[in-house]
Coordinates of C-alpha atoms in Angstrom, one line a residue:
Chain D
M12 CA -0.1 0.1 0.0
I13 CA 3.1 2.0 0.7
S14 CA 5.7 2.4 -1.0
A15 CA 9.4 0.3 -1.0
N16 CA 11.4 3.6 -0.1
L17 CA 8.8 5.0 1.8
S18 CA 8.6 2.4 4.2
A19 CA 12.4 1.9 4.8
I20 CA 11.9 5.3 5.7
F21 CA 9.2 4.5 8.5
Y22 CA 11.7 1.9 9.9
L23 CA 14.3 4.0 9.9
I24 CA 12.6 6.6 12.0
S25 CA 11.9 3.7 14.5
G26 CA 15.5 2.4 14.2
I27 CA 16.5 6.4 16.1
L28 CA 12.9 5.8 18.4
F29 CA 15.2 3.2 19.8
I30 CA 18.3 5.0 19.6
L31 CA 16.7 7.5 22.0
A32 CA 14.9 4.7 23.6
L33 CA 18.7 3.9 24.7
R34 CA 20.0 7.3 25.1
G35 CA 16.9 8.4 27.3
L36 CA 19.1 5.4 29.9
S37 CA 21.6 7.9 30.6
S38 CA 19.3 8.9 34.2
P39 CA 16.7 7.3 36.0
D40 CA 14.6 11.5 34.5
T41 CA 14.7 10.9 31.0
S42 CA 14.1 6.8 31.4
R43 CA 10.6 6.9 31.4
Q44 CA 10.6 9.2 28.9
G45 CA 13.0 7.2 26.6
N46 CA 10.9 4.2 27.3
Y47 CA 8.0 6.1 25.4
L48 CA 10.1 6.7 22.3
G49 CA 11.2 2.8 21.9
I50 CA 6.8 1.8 22.3
A51 CA 6.7 4.6 20.2
G52 CA 9.4 3.4 17.8
M53 CA 7.9 -0.3 17.8
I54 CA 4.2 0.5 16.9
I55 CA 6.1 2.2 13.9
A56 CA 7.6 -0.3 12.7
I57 CA 4.6 -2.8 12.9
V58 CA 2.7 -0.7 11.1
V59 CA 4.1 0.1 9.2
T60 CA 4.7 -3.4 8.3
F61 CA 1.2 -4.1 8.1
L62 CA 0.9 -1.8 5.2
S63 CA 3.7 -2.3 3.7
V64 CA 2.7 -5.4 3.0
G65 CA -0.9 -4.2 2.1
N66 CA -2.8 -8.1 2.9
F67 CA -6.1 -7.7 3.9
S68 CA -7.7 -10.3 4.4
T69 CA -8.6 -13.8 6.7
S70 CA -4.6 -13.6 7.4
L71 CA -4.3 -10.3 8.9
V72 CA -7.3 -10.9 11.5
Y73 CA -5.3 -13.9 12.7
V74 CA -2.1 -11.9 12.9
L75 CA -4.3 -9.3 14.8
I76 CA -5.6 -12.3 16.9
F77 CA -1.9 -13.8 17.6
L78 CA -0.4 -10.5 18.8
I79 CA -2.9 -9.6 21.4
V80 CA -2.6 -13.4 22.5
G81 CA 1.2 -13.0 23.1
G82 CA 1.1 -9.3 24.4
A83 CA -1.5 -10.6 26.8
I84 CA 0.5 -12.9 28.0
G85 CA 3.5 -10.3 28.0
A86 CA 1.6 -8.1 30.2
F87 CA 0.7 -11.0 32.7
I88 CA 3.9 -11.7 32.9
A89 CA 5.4 -8.5 33.4
F90 CA 2.8 -7.4 36.0
R91 CA 2.9 -10.4 38.2
I92 CA 7.1 -11.2 37.6
P93 CA 8.4 -9.8 41.4
M94 CA 10.7 -7.8 41.3
T95 CA 13.6 -10.5 42.4
A96 CA 13.1 -12.4 39.5
M97 CA 13.9 -10.3 37.1
P98 CA 17.3 -12.2 36.4
E99 CA 15.1 -15.8 34.9
L100 CA 12.4 -13.2 33.4
V101 CA 15.6 -11.0 31.2
A102 CA 17.1 -15.0 30.4
G103 CA 13.7 -16.3 29.8
F104 CA 13.0 -12.9 27.5
H105 CA 16.1 -13.7 25.6
S106 CA 15.6 -17.2 24.7
L107 CA 11.8 -15.9 23.1
V108 CA 14.0 -13.4 20.7
G109 CA 16.3 -16.1 19.5
L110 CA 12.8 -19.2 18.7
A111 CA 11.0 -15.9 16.5
A112 CA 14.9 -15.3 14.9
V113 CA 15.1 -18.9 14.1
F114 CA 10.8 -19.3 13.1
V115 CA 11.3 -16.6 11.1
A116 CA 14.2 -17.3 9.5
I117 CA 12.7 -20.6 8.4
A118 CA 9.6 -19.3 7.1
A119 CA 11.4 -17.0 4.9
F120 CA 13.5 -20.4 3.6
L121 CA 10.1 -22.4 3.2
N122 CA 9.0 -19.0 1.2
P123 CA 11.0 -16.6 0.0
E124 CA 8.3 -15.4 -2.5
A125 CA 7.3 -13.3 0.8
F126 CA 10.4 -11.9 1.2
N127 CA 11.4 -11.1 -2.0
L128 CA 14.6 -13.1 -1.4
G129 CA 14.1 -15.5 -4.6
V130 CA 12.1 -18.8 -5.5
V131 CA 12.2 -21.8 -3.1
G132 CA 15.5 -23.8 -4.3
G133 CA 17.1 -20.6 -6.1
I134 CA 16.6 -18.1 -2.7
K135 CA 19.6 -15.1 -3.2
L136 CA 22.7 -16.0 -2.0
A137 CA 23.8 -13.9 0.4
S138 CA 19.9 -13.6 1.7
L139 CA 21.0 -17.4 2.6
I140 CA 23.7 -16.5 4.0
E141 CA 22.3 -14.1 6.5
M142 CA 19.1 -16.4 7.1
S143 CA 21.7 -19.2 8.2
I144 CA 24.2 -16.9 10.6
G145 CA 20.9 -14.9 12.1
A146 CA 19.3 -18.7 12.7
A147 CA 22.5 -20.4 14.0
V148 CA 22.6 -17.3 15.9
G149 CA 19.0 -17.5 17.0
A150 CA 19.1 -21.1 17.5
I151 CA 22.1 -20.8 20.3
T152 CA 20.4 -17.8 22.1
F153 CA 17.6 -20.0 22.3
S154 CA 19.1 -23.3 23.9
G155 CA 21.7 -20.8 25.7
S156 CA 19.0 -18.8 27.7
I157 CA 16.7 -21.8 28.8
I158 CA 20.0 -23.0 30.3
A159 CA 20.9 -19.9 31.7
F160 CA 16.9 -19.7 33.3
L161 CA 16.4 -23.0 34.5
K162 CA 20.2 -22.1 36.4
L163 CA 19.3 -18.4 37.5
R164 CA 15.4 -20.3 38.6
G165 CA 17.6 -23.5 40.8
I166 CA 16.0 -26.0 38.6
M167 CA 19.3 -26.8 37.7
S168 CA 21.5 -26.8 39.3
G169 CA 24.0 -23.1 39.5
S170 CA 27.2 -25.7 39.5
P171 CA 29.3 -25.3 36.8
I172 CA 29.2 -28.6 34.2
T173 CA 31.7 -30.1 32.8
F174 CA 33.5 -32.7 31.3
G175 CA 36.5 -33.8 29.3
G176 CA 37.3 -32.4 25.4
Q177 CA 33.9 -30.0 26.3
H178 CA 35.7 -27.5 24.7
F179 CA 37.9 -29.8 21.3
L180 CA 33.7 -30.7 21.1
N181 CA 31.9 -26.8 21.0
L182 CA 34.5 -26.0 18.6
T183 CA 33.8 -28.9 16.3
L184 CA 30.4 -28.0 16.3
G185 CA 31.0 -24.4 15.2
I186 CA 33.6 -25.8 12.5
G187 CA 30.4 -27.7 11.5
I188 CA 28.2 -25.2 11.3
L189 CA 29.9 -22.9 8.9
V190 CA 30.9 -26.0 6.6
L191 CA 27.4 -26.6 5.8
I192 CA 25.7 -23.2 5.9
Y193 CA 29.1 -23.3 3.1
Y194 CA 27.6 -26.4 1.5
L195 CA 23.5 -25.4 2.3
C196 CA 24.9 -22.3 0.0
I197 CA 25.5 -24.4 -2.8
T198 CA 22.7 -27.3 -2.8
Q199 CA 20.2 -24.9 -1.0
S200 CA 19.3 -28.7 0.7
A201 CA 16.2 -28.2 2.9
N202 CA 18.0 -30.5 5.5
I203 CA 21.4 -28.8 5.4
F204 CA 19.7 -26.1 6.7
W205 CA 17.1 -27.7 9.2
T206 CA 20.9 -29.8 9.8
V207 CA 22.4 -26.4 11.4
I208 CA 19.4 -24.9 13.5
I209 CA 19.4 -28.8 15.0
I210 CA 23.3 -28.5 15.8
S211 CA 23.6 -24.8 17.0
F212 CA 20.3 -25.2 19.8
L213 CA 22.8 -27.7 21.0
V214 CA 26.3 -25.6 20.3
G215 CA 23.8 -23.4 22.8
V216 CA 23.5 -25.7 25.3
L217 CA 27.1 -27.2 25.5
L218 CA 27.9 -23.4 25.6
I219 CA 26.0 -22.0 29.0
I220 CA 25.8 -25.8 30.7
P221 CA 29.7 -25.4 32.1
I222 CA 29.8 -21.6 33.5
G223 CA 29.0 -21.6 37.0
G224 CA 26.1 -19.1 39.1
A225 CA 28.3 -16.2 39.3
D226 CA 29.0 -15.8 35.9
M227 CA 25.8 -15.7 35.5
P228 CA 25.3 -11.6 35.1
V229 CA 27.8 -11.8 32.4
V230 CA 26.7 -15.2 30.5
I231 CA 23.0 -13.1 30.2
S232 CA 24.9 -10.3 28.9
M233 CA 26.5 -12.5 26.5
L234 CA 23.1 -14.1 25.8
N235 CA 21.5 -10.2 25.4
S236 CA 24.6 -9.4 23.3
Y237 CA 23.5 -12.3 20.7
S238 CA 19.7 -11.7 20.9
G239 CA 21.0 -8.5 19.0
W240 CA 23.1 -10.3 16.7
A241 CA 20.6 -13.0 15.8
A242 CA 18.3 -9.6 15.2
A243 CA 21.1 -8.2 12.6
G244 CA 20.9 -11.0 10.7
I245 CA 17.7 -11.7 10.0
G246 CA 17.7 -7.7 9.7
F247 CA 20.1 -8.1 7.0
T248 CA 18.0 -11.3 5.0
L249 CA 14.7 -9.3 5.4
E250 CA 16.5 -5.9 4.1
N251 CA 14.9 -4.0 6.7
T252 CA 16.7 -0.7 9.0
A253 CA 15.1 -0.8 11.6
L254 CA 16.3 -4.7 12.3
I255 CA 19.6 -3.6 11.4
I256 CA 19.7 -0.5 13.2
T257 CA 18.0 -2.8 16.1
G258 CA 20.1 -5.6 15.9
A259 CA 23.8 -3.5 16.2
L260 CA 22.7 -1.3 19.0
V261 CA 21.7 -4.3 21.1
G262 CA 24.3 -6.5 20.0
S263 CA 26.9 -3.8 21.0
S264 CA 25.0 -3.3 24.7
G265 CA 24.7 -7.0 25.5
A266 CA 28.5 -6.8 24.7
I267 CA 29.5 -3.8 26.4
L268 CA 27.9 -5.7 30.1
S269 CA 29.6 -8.5 28.9
Y270 CA 32.8 -6.0 29.8
I271 CA 31.6 -4.0 32.2
M272 CA 31.0 -7.3 34.3
C273 CA 34.3 -9.3 33.2
N274 CA 36.0 -6.4 34.4
A275 CA 34.6 -6.1 37.6
M276 CA 35.5 -9.7 38.0
N277 CA 39.1 -9.3 37.3
R278 CA 38.3 -12.2 34.6
S279 CA 38.7 -12.4 31.0
F280 CA 35.7 -12.6 29.1
V281 CA 37.6 -16.3 27.4
S282 CA 37.7 -17.6 30.2
V283 CA 34.2 -17.2 31.5
I284 CA 32.8 -18.8 28.4
L285 CA 35.5 -21.9 28.8
G286 CA 33.4 -22.4 32.5
G287 CA 34.1 -23.9 35.4
F288 CA 34.5 -21.4 37.8
G289 CA 33.9 -22.4 41.0
A290 CA 33.7 -26.3 40.3
D291 CA 36.7 -27.2 43.5
S292 CA 34.4 -25.1 45.9
S293 CA 36.3 -27.0 48.7
S294 CA 39.3 -26.7 48.5
D295 CA 41.8 -28.5 51.4
N296 CA 42.9 -24.9 52.7
T297 CA 39.7 -23.3 53.3
K298 CA 38.7 -26.2 55.4
E299 CA 42.2 -26.2 57.3
K300 CA 41.1 -22.4 57.9
K301 CA 37.6 -22.2 59.3
D302 CA 38.8 -24.5 61.9
Q303 CA 41.4 -22.8 63.5
K304 CA 40.0 -18.9 63.2
P305 CA 38.1 -17.7 65.9
V306 CA 34.8 -15.3 65.0
K307 CA 33.3 -13.2 66.7
S308 CA 29.6 -13.5 66.2
G309 CA 26.6 -11.8 67.9
N310 CA 23.3 -11.4 67.5
A311 CA 20.0 -8.4 66.5
E312 CA 20.8 -6.4 69.6
D313 CA 24.9 -6.3 69.2
A314 CA 23.6 -4.8 65.5
A315 CA 21.7 -2.5 66.9
F316 CA 23.6 -1.0 69.4
L317 CA 26.2 -0.8 67.2
M318 CA 25.0 0.6 64.8
K319 CA 22.3 3.4 67.1
N320 CA 26.2 4.6 68.4
A321 CA 27.3 5.0 64.3
S322 CA 27.8 8.1 62.6
S323 CA 27.3 6.9 60.0
V324 CA 26.6 3.4 57.8
I325 CA 27.1 1.9 54.4
I326 CA 24.9 -0.7 53.7
V327 CA 26.7 -3.4 50.7
P328 CA 23.8 -5.2 49.6
G329 CA 24.5 -9.2 47.2
Y330 CA 22.6 -12.0 46.0
G331 CA 21.5 -12.7 49.5
M332 CA 19.0 -10.6 50.0
A333 CA 17.6 -11.1 46.7
V334 CA 17.3 -14.5 47.9
A335 CA 16.3 -13.5 51.5
Q336 CA 13.3 -10.7 50.2
A337 CA 15.4 -8.8 52.8
Q338 CA 15.2 -5.3 50.5
H339 CA 11.9 -3.6 52.1
A340 CA 13.2 -4.8 56.6
L341 CA 16.3 -3.7 54.8
R342 CA 14.6 0.3 54.1
E343 CA 12.5 0.2 57.1
M344 CA 16.0 -0.6 59.5
V345 CA 17.6 2.3 57.4
D346 CA 14.6 4.4 58.0
K347 CA 15.0 4.1 62.2
L348 CA 18.5 5.0 61.3
K349 CA 17.8 7.8 60.0
K350 CA 15.7 9.0 62.7
N351 CA 18.5 9.2 64.3
D352 CA 20.6 11.6 62.5
I353 CA 22.6 9.0 60.9
K354 CA 23.5 9.1 57.6
V355 CA 22.9 5.9 55.1
T356 CA 24.8 5.1 52.1
Y357 CA 24.1 2.3 50.1
A358 CA 27.4 0.1 48.4
I359 CA 26.9 -1.5 45.0
H360 CA 29.7 -3.7 43.6
P361 CA 29.4 -4.3 39.3
V362 CA 29.0 -8.1 40.4
A363 CA 25.9 -8.2 43.0
G364 CA 23.3 -10.2 42.2
R365 CA 22.9 -12.0 39.0
M366 CA 22.5 -9.9 36.6
P367 CA 24.0 -6.1 35.8
G368 CA 22.1 -3.3 37.9
H369 CA 20.3 -6.1 40.3
M370 CA 20.4 -4.8 43.2
N371 CA 19.4 -1.1 41.9
V372 CA 16.2 -2.4 40.5
L373 CA 15.8 -4.0 44.0
L374 CA 16.3 -1.2 46.0
A375 CA 14.2 0.7 43.9
E376 CA 11.4 -1.3 44.5
A377 CA 12.1 -0.7 48.4
N378 CA 12.0 2.5 48.0
V379 CA 15.6 3.0 48.5
P380 CA 16.5 6.8 46.7
Y381 CA 18.4 6.3 43.2
D382 CA 20.7 8.9 44.9
E383 CA 22.0 6.9 47.7
V384 CA 22.8 4.2 46.4
F385 CA 27.0 4.2 44.9
E386 CA 28.2 2.3 42.5
L387 CA 31.9 0.6 43.9
E388 CA 34.7 3.1 42.8
D389 CA 32.1 6.4 44.3
I390 CA 32.8 5.3 47.4
N391 CA 35.2 3.3 47.6
N392 CA 36.8 5.1 49.5
D393 CA 33.9 6.4 52.1
F394 CA 34.3 3.0 53.3
A395 CA 37.5 4.1 55.9
N396 CA 35.8 7.5 57.1
S397 CA 32.1 5.4 58.2
D398 CA 31.9 3.5 61.4
V399 CA 29.7 0.6 60.1
A400 CA 29.6 -1.7 57.2
F401 CA 26.5 -4.0 57.0
V402 CA 27.2 -5.9 55.1
I403 CA 23.5 -8.3 53.9
G404 CA 23.8 -11.2 51.5
A405 CA 27.6 -10.1 50.1
N406 CA 30.7 -12.5 50.2
D407 CA 33.2 -12.8 47.6
V408 CA 33.2 -9.0 46.4
T409 CA 33.6 -7.8 50.7
N410 CA 36.8 -10.2 50.4
P411 CA 40.0 -8.8 51.1
V412 CA 42.4 -11.1 49.7
A413 CA 41.5 -10.6 46.4
K414 CA 43.8 -7.1 46.8
T415 CA 46.8 -9.3 49.5
D416 CA 46.2 -12.8 48.1
P417 CA 48.1 -12.5 44.4
K418 CA 47.5 -16.8 44.5
S419 CA 43.8 -16.2 45.1
P420 CA 41.3 -17.2 42.4
I421 CA 39.6 -13.9 42.6
F422 CA 43.2 -11.6 43.0
G423 CA 43.1 -8.1 41.1
M424 CA 39.0 -8.4 41.4
P425 CA 37.9 -5.4 42.6
V426 CA 36.3 -5.0 45.9
L427 CA 34.4 -2.7 48.4
D428 CA 37.2 -2.3 50.7
V429 CA 34.9 -3.2 53.2
E430 CA 37.3 -3.9 56.3
K431 CA 38.4 -0.3 56.8
C432 CA 35.3 0.2 58.1
K433 CA 35.5 1.0 61.9
S434 CA 33.3 -2.2 62.3
V435 CA 31.7 -4.6 60.3
L436 CA 28.6 -6.5 60.3
F437 CA 28.3 -9.6 58.2
V438 CA 25.1 -10.6 58.0
K439 CA 24.7 -14.5 56.8
R440 CA 24.0 -17.6 56.9
S441 CA 27.2 -20.0 58.0
L442 CA 30.8 -19.2 57.4
S443 CA 30.0 -21.4 53.9
P444 CA 32.7 -19.9 51.2
G445 CA 30.3 -18.3 48.1
Y446 CA 30.4 -18.6 44.8
A447 CA 33.7 -18.1 44.0
G448 CA 34.2 -20.8 46.7
I449 CA 36.8 -18.8 49.2
D450 CA 37.0 -18.8 52.2
N451 CA 36.4 -14.8 53.0
E452 CA 39.1 -13.1 55.7
L453 CA 36.9 -10.5 56.6
F454 CA 34.8 -12.6 59.1
Y455 CA 37.9 -13.7 60.6
K456 CA 38.8 -9.5 61.4
D457 CA 38.9 -8.4 65.2
N458 CA 36.5 -5.9 63.8
T459 CA 33.8 -8.0 62.6
L460 CA 30.6 -9.3 63.9
M461 CA 28.8 -12.2 62.6
L462 CA 24.9 -12.1 62.2
F463 CA 24.3 -15.8 61.2
A464 CA 20.8 -16.0 60.4
D465 CA 18.6 -14.9 57.4
A466 CA 19.2 -12.1 56.3
K467 CA 15.3 -11.3 56.5
K468 CA 14.8 -12.5 59.5
M469 CA 17.8 -10.7 61.2
T470 CA 17.8 -7.0 59.9
E471 CA 13.6 -7.5 61.3
D472 CA 14.9 -8.0 64.3
I473 CA 17.4 -5.4 64.6
V474 CA 14.8 -3.0 63.0
K475 CA 13.0 -4.5 66.1
N476 CA 15.9 -3.3 68.7
L477 CA 16.8 -0.2 66.9
D478 CA 13.2 1.1 68.7
Chain K
M30 CA 30.1 0.3 -11.3
E31 CA 27.3 0.5 -9.3
I32 CA 27.3 -0.4 -5.7
D33 CA 25.0 -3.3 -3.9
P34 CA 22.9 -2.0 -2.1
F35 CA 24.3 -4.8 0.7
I36 CA 27.3 -2.5 1.0
F37 CA 24.5 0.4 2.3
R38 CA 22.9 -2.3 5.0
L39 CA 26.4 -2.8 5.9
S40 CA 27.4 1.0 6.4
I41 CA 24.2 1.1 8.8
F42 CA 24.6 -1.8 10.8
I43 CA 28.4 -0.3 11.7
L44 CA 27.6 2.8 12.5
S45 CA 24.6 1.3 14.7
I46 CA 27.2 -0.2 16.5
F47 CA 29.2 2.4 16.8
I48 CA 25.8 4.6 18.1
G49 CA 25.3 1.9 20.2
Y50 CA 28.5 1.6 22.1
Y51 CA 28.4 5.8 22.9
V52 CA 24.4 5.8 23.9
V53 CA 25.3 2.3 26.2
W54 CA 27.9 3.2 27.7
S55 CA 26.5 6.4 28.9
V56 CA 23.6 4.5 30.5
T57 CA 23.9 4.4 33.9
P58 CA 24.8 1.7 35.9
S59 CA 22.0 1.7 38.5
L60 CA 19.9 1.2 35.1
H61 CA 21.3 -1.5 33.3
T62 CA 18.5 -3.7 34.2
P63 CA 16.0 -1.4 32.8
L64 CA 18.6 -2.0 29.8
M65 CA 19.1 -5.7 29.4
S66 CA 14.8 -5.6 29.2
V67 CA 14.6 -2.7 27.3
T68 CA 16.8 -3.8 24.5
N69 CA 15.3 -7.2 24.8
A70 CA 11.9 -4.9 24.0
I71 CA 13.4 -3.7 20.8
S72 CA 15.1 -6.1 19.3
S73 CA 11.5 -7.7 18.7
V74 CA 11.3 -5.8 16.4
I75 CA 12.0 -9.3 14.5
I76 CA 7.7 -9.2 14.6
V77 CA 7.7 -7.7 11.2
G78 CA 9.5 -10.4 10.4
A79 CA 6.5 -12.7 11.1
I80 CA 4.5 -11.0 10.3
I81 CA 5.3 -11.1 6.5
A82 CA 5.8 -13.7 6.5
S83 CA 2.2 -14.6 8.2
L84 CA 0.8 -12.0 5.3
A85 CA 1.6 -14.2 3.2
G86 CA -1.1 -16.6 3.2
S87 CA -4.1 -16.2 0.7
S88 CA -7.5 -15.9 1.9
E89 CA -8.2 -19.5 0.5
S90 CA -5.2 -21.1 3.1
V91 CA -4.0 -18.6 5.7
F92 CA -2.0 -21.8 7.2
G93 CA 0.7 -22.3 4.8
T94 CA 3.6 -24.9 6.8
S95 CA 5.6 -21.0 6.0
S96 CA 3.3 -18.4 7.6
I97 CA 2.8 -21.0 10.9
F98 CA 5.8 -20.5 11.3
G99 CA 5.6 -16.7 11.0
F100 CA 2.4 -17.0 13.1
L101 CA 4.6 -18.9 16.1
A102 CA 7.1 -16.2 15.9
I103 CA 4.1 -13.0 16.2
V104 CA 3.3 -15.2 19.8
L105 CA 7.1 -15.3 20.7
A106 CA 7.7 -11.5 20.0
A107 CA 4.6 -10.2 20.8
I108 CA 5.2 -11.3 24.6
N109 CA 9.0 -10.2 24.2
I110 CA 7.4 -6.1 23.2
F111 CA 4.8 -6.6 25.9
G112 CA 6.2 -7.9 27.9
G113 CA 9.3 -6.0 27.4
F114 CA 8.5 -3.0 27.1
L115 CA 5.7 -2.8 30.8
V116 CA 8.5 -4.3 32.6
T117 CA 10.6 -1.7 31.9
Q118 CA 8.3 0.5 33.0
R119 CA 7.1 -0.6 36.4
M120 CA 11.1 -0.7 37.2
L121 CA 11.7 2.9 35.7
Q122 CA 8.3 4.1 37.9
M123 CA 10.5 2.9 40.7
Y124 CA 13.7 4.8 40.3
K125 CA 12.9 7.9 42.7
K126 CA 14.9 11.3 44.2
K127 CA 15.5 11.6 47.6
K128 CA 12.0 12.7 48.7
D129 CA 12.8 16.3 50.5
K130 CA 15.1 16.5 54.0
K131 CA 13.5 14.0 56.6
K132 CA 11.4 16.7 59.3

């Protein structure tokens, strides 16, 4: 109904709106507006597609029905999902993008006329390469995200699954996919196309199973990136500007997030991908240490007393806070402290939690104003001038070993200088090591008081004792 | 000699990677989770491909093999679009500044 040129311009506009949507996220003030621009871009893209195909027969009715069905499911999930489950949700959503990319590629392969790509058995060479790459990356994104989802959800153990020759197998399969795509281009055979997709599903699974729970922030960002590249591949196939721009944006966004997460753990991207980190959690020297060193432990009353007499408190939340859903109790505690004119701030390590920004969302949910929440580099110097550090559910990211012991697996990782505080309150269930599988020296420092309890229960008890 | 249109698309793609690079580095770390959910939503613009595939059928045969995959992709992408944008909106609503100083 509208010309190809006009629709190309509209797709460009929707691509620009998507750029502005990401741009809005540079500050919480502009972020909501950015989100509306993103929605506008999506509406433009969808409406223009309807107009450019110009088929208003029965098919359109079905398209709208399926659109509404999917939309209703999506809206239902969006409103019902608890904020603590955000990492699983994002992993789940990535898998859907991946699968959608696979399906679109299949549809294009089966019916190339609809996309102006040639005829069955005679698809344009470039299109064939683009769609098979799109399908392969989409399939890897799908199955990889499913594994990430299962691990995050706790349905599958978070510990890495490794076996001999794993990386060799992955490499072989990867090369196999490229070889098959080459033959696909020569023969146009549907069977080869299906094989590429099936092998890619397998690669996705194999890629993610060796990666442990603590590396999940990297995995999620990486899959985010893959979903972008898959979309871009399909964008090239469909010759669609909006899809190409979006794919590039999402691809680079995920890549940058992976890079930030790797940096925050002082690990190379390759070592994360190879996996197996945290597999041997009970090396013998950690056990010995545990028996030898004395630990001071206290109760809610001691903690409340310490904090009441402090003039500044820094809160260090971690994944444990998310698991125990302690963010609301924490906020209540902070309110009480503020009433006593105690300065309270929050310190967040980039890899605290299971995805980038996980802690920030949870604190925001508990109505913590975002200008009280600081990133590692902005707050790390303040620990030395503060009275109490309240560590709740974080572990490895506070371990001073990262600065002192070159033999430690986390040596060189930037950590929060919690031990520089006058006193440290450490809420934890037990002395067990964190995900990196190493003992935290902080437990045995003179100025550390361990509070052995569930994070939420302990915080609530402290709140009672603050009255 | 004429330039292959593919080169133009490749140019758009590469320039967009650069735009993405600079835009994403300017995103504040506290909004990294909404960033992931919104990138999720926008990458579902792949729905345009699904719509083209689905509308390829005629009135008599709405469901060909190709259009069935199109319809499935529409459902998946629609879940993502609505879910992604709405959950982002829900998160962003929660980010508030400090209220006026305590009474």
